[in-house]
């Protein structure tokens, strides 16, 4: 556990030059809210955060850290766990900031329980999209795999568009709300599979 926490700390040190970009979504949403926009803070900030997943990989390739990983006395699986934990911690911070901002700027009464469920669902979707991105970035690298960051997001919009076009979006949301226990369950399963795949890909790399 200590090694994983050290790997988490290493990721924060690694992206230190880009930390301001992780809060860019907060600044943008804050500006829109001041201007009276009805934009949903949670959705905007989290999906904007998807593009920041490139930063640690980009800095690793730029500083040739993979060669260091090859000789460092640390398991590669620990580095993977640290990367996923870093993304989860950063997204939790953004998620909490977004919820507080949405509550502060809301022009109507917010039912806390309903909003918490909807924002948790959005957070879970974000983590599932992340789970599809990370193994691809480990496999292809930043240069060849940059497009991977945008594919899950485009697919999600296509699914939502088709669901709305066939008028099943509302009924689907009602079903999800009634069976909400499935949301964290599916999220944990998908994340676990993603971590396992990333570890397998990373272990096969030669540095």
Coordinates of N, CA, C and O in Angstrom, one line a residue, residues 31 43 190:
X31 N -16.9 31.0 -14.8 CA -17.1 32.1 -15.7 C -18.5 32.0 -16.3 O -19.3 33.0 -16.3
X43 N -21.1 17.7 -15.3 CA -20.9 17.1 -16.6 C -19.7 17.8 -17.4 O -18.8 17.1 -17.9
X190 N -15.7 -2.7 -14.4 CA -15.0 -2.2 -15.6 C -13.6 -1.6 -15.3 O -12.7 -1.9 -16.0

